[in-house]
Tab-separated table of C-alpha atoms in Angstrom:
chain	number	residue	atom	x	y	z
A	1085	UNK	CA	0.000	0.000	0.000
A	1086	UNK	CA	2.875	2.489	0.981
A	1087	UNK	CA	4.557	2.176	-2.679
A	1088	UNK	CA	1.249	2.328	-4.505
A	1089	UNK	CA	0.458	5.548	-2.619
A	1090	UNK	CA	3.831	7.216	-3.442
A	1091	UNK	CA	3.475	5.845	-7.375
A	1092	UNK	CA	-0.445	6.890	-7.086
A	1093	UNK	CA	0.821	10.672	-6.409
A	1094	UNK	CA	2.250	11.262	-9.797
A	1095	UNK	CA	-0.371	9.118	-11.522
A	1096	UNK	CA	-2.817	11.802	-10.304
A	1097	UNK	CA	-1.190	14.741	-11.533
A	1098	UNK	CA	0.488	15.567	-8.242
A	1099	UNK	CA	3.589	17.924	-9.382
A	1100	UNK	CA	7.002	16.745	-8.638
A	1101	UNK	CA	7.781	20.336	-6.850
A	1102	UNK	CA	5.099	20.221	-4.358
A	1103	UNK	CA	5.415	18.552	-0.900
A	1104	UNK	CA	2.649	16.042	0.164
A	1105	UNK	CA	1.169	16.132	3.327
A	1106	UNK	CA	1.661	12.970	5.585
A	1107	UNK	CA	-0.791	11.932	8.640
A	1108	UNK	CA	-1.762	8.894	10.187
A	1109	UNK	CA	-4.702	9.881	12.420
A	1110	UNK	CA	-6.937	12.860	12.790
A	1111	UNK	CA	-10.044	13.999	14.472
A	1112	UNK	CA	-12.336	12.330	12.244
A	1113	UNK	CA	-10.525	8.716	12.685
A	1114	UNK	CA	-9.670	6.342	15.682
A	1115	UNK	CA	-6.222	6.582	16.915
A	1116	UNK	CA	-3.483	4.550	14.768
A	1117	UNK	CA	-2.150	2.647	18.068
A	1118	UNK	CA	-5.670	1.541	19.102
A	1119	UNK	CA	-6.977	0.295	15.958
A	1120	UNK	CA	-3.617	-1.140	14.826
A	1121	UNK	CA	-1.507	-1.884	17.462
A	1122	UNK	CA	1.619	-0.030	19.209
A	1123	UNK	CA	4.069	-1.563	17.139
A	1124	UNK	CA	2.511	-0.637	14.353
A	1125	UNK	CA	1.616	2.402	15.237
A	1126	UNK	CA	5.830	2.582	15.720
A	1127	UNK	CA	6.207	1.516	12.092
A	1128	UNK	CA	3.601	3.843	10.800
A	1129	UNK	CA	5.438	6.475	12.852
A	1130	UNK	CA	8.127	5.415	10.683
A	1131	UNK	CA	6.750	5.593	7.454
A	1132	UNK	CA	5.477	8.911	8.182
A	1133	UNK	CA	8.653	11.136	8.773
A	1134	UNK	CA	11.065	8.450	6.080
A	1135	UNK	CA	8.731	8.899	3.316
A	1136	UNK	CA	8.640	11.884	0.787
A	1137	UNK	CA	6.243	14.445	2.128
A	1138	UNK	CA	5.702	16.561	4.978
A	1139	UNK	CA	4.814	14.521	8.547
A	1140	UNK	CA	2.193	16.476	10.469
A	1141	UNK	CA	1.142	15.025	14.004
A	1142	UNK	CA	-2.149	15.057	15.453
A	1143	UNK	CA	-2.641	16.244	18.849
A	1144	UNK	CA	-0.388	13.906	21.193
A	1145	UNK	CA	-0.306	11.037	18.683
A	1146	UNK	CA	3.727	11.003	19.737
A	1147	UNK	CA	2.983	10.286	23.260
A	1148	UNK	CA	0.215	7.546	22.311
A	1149	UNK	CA	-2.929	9.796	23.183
A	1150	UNK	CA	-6.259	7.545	22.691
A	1151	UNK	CA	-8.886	10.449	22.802
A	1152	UNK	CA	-9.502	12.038	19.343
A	1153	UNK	CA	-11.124	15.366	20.416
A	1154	UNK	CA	-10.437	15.808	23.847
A	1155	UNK	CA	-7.896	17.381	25.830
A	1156	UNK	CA	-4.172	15.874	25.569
A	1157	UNK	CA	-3.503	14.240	28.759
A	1158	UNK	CA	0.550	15.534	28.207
A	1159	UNK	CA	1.040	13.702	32.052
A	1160	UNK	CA	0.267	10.121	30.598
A	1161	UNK	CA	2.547	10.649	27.814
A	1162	UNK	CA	4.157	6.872	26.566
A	1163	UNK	CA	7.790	7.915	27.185
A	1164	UNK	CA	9.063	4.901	24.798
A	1165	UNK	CA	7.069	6.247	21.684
A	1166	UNK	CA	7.740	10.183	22.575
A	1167	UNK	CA	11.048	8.739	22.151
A	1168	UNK	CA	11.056	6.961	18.789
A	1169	UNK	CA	9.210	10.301	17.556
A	1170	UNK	CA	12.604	11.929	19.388
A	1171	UNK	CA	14.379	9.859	17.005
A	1172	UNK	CA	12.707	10.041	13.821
A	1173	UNK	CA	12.977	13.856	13.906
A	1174	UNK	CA	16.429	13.706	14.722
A	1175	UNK	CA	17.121	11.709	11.909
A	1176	UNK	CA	15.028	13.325	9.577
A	1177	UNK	CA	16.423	17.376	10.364
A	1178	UNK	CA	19.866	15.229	10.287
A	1179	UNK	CA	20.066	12.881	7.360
A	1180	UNK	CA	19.835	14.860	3.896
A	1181	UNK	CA	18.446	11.534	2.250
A	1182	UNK	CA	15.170	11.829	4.535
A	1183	UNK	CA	14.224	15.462	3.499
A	1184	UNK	CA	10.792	15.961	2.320
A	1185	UNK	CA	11.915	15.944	-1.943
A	1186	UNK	CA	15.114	13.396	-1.593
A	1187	UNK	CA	14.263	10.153	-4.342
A	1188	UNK	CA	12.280	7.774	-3.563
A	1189	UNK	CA	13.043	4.541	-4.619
A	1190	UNK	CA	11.612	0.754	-3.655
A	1191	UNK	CA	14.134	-1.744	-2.656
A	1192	UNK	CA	12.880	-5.365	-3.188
A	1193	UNK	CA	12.730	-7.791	0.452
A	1194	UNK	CA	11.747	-11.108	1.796
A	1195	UNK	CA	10.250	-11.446	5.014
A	1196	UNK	CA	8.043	-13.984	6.392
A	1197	UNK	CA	4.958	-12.135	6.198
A	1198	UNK	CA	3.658	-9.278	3.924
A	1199	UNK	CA	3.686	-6.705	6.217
A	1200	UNK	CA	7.334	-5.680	5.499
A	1201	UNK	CA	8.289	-2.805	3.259
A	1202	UNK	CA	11.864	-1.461	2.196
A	1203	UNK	CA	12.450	1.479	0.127
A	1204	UNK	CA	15.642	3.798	-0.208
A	1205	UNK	CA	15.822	7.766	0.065
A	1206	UNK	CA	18.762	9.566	-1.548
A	1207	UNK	CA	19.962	13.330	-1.576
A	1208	UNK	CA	23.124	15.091	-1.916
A	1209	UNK	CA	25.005	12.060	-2.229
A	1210	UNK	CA	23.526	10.141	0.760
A	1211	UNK	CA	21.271	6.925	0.314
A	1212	UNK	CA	19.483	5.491	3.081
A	1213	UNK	CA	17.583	2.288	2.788
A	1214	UNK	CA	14.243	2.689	5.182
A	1215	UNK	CA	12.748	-1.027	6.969
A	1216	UNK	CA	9.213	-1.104	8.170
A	1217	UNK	CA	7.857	-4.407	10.079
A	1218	UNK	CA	4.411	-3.788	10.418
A	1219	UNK	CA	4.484	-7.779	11.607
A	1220	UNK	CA	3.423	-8.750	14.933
A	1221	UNK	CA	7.330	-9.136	16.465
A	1222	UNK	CA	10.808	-8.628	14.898
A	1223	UNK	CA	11.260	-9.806	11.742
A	1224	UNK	CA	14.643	-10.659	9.955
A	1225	UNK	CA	14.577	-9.482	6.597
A	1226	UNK	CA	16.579	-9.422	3.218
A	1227	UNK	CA	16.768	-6.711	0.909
A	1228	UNK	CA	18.383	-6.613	-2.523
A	1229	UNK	CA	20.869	-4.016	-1.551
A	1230	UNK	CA	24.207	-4.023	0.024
A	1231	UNK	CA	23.907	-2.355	3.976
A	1232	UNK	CA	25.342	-0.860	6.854
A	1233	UNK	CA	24.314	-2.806	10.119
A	1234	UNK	CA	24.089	0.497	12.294
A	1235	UNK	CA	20.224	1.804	12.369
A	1236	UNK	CA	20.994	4.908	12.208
A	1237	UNK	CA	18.001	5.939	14.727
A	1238	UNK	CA	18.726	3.939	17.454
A	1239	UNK	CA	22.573	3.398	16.685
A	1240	UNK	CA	22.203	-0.219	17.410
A	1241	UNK	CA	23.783	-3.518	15.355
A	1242	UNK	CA	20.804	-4.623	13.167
A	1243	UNK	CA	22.882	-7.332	11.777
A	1244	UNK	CA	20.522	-10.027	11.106
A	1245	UNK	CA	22.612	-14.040	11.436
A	1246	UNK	CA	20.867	-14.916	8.219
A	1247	UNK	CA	19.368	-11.978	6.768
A	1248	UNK	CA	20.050	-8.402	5.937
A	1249	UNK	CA	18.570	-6.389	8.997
A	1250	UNK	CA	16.407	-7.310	12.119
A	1251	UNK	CA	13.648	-4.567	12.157
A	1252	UNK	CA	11.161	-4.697	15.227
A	1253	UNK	CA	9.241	-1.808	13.747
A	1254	UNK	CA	11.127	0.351	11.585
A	1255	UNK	CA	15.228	0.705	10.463
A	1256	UNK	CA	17.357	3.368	8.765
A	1257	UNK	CA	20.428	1.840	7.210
A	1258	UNK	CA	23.008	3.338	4.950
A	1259	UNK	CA	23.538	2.014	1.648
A	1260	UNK	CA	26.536	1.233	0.868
């Protein structure tokens, strides 16, 4: 679904120079994490601040708020997922390759389920290859491009024994 959206942009008409805007939950839907799942609500998290486009969060969805028009409850923030936000805003204001108009590109992978997607970002010289397990637990996956095994948003070894990466929700790895 993620690569048909991105190739469904400029099938549409959607110029190359705009930026697209990227949610995951509003005030007309349920929360991501309840419907979904935490972990994939981590992934999707992932997708939305790695893919081309502009992220926008809704209303505590970084801290795992459950109410969708209420007030934010900022004291019962989830501390791990304001964290992985943390992270994928470091890494995007850090890595060139993650900017809202680097390439886009999909990277073939094998996973045990269908739930995984890899695709690469490249600007300036930098190309990152992007993991999300949308699975139910970590998932060892191959992709059909040669890797670093440092995520570079946790700074962890994602060296997988017999396959490419081990993504629990969602890796950045450079190409190399």
């Amino acid at each position: 679904s993620i690569t048909d959206a991105i190739e469904n942009r400029a099938r549409t008409g959607f110029p190359d120079h705009a930026a697209f805007l990227l949610y995951m939950e509003n005030h007309d839907e349920s929360r991501y994490a309840e419907e979904c799942g935490r972990e994939q609500a981590k992934a999707a998290a992932g997708a939305l601040f790695t893919l081309p486009g502009i992220p926008l969060l809704y209303a505590g969805q970084e801290i795992g708020e459950e109410t969708r028009r209420e007030k934010v409850d900022w004291h019962e923030a989830d501390e791990d997922l304001r964290n992985h936000y943390q992270a994928l805003v470091n890494a995007r204001n850090e890595l060139p390759a993650l900017s809202y108009d680097a390439a886009y590109e999909e990277v073939e992978s094998e996973a045990s389920h269908e739930g995984v997607v890899a695709y690469a970002r490249e600007q300036d010289g930098e190309r990152v290859v992007v993991v999300l397990n949308f699975g139910p637990g970590a998932e060892a996956v191959s992709i059909e491009e040669a890797v670093g095994s440092e995520d570079l948003l946790s700074g962890e070894d994602v060296d997988a024994a017999n396959a490419d990466v081990l993504v629990e929700d969602v890796v950045v790895v450079p190409a190399e």
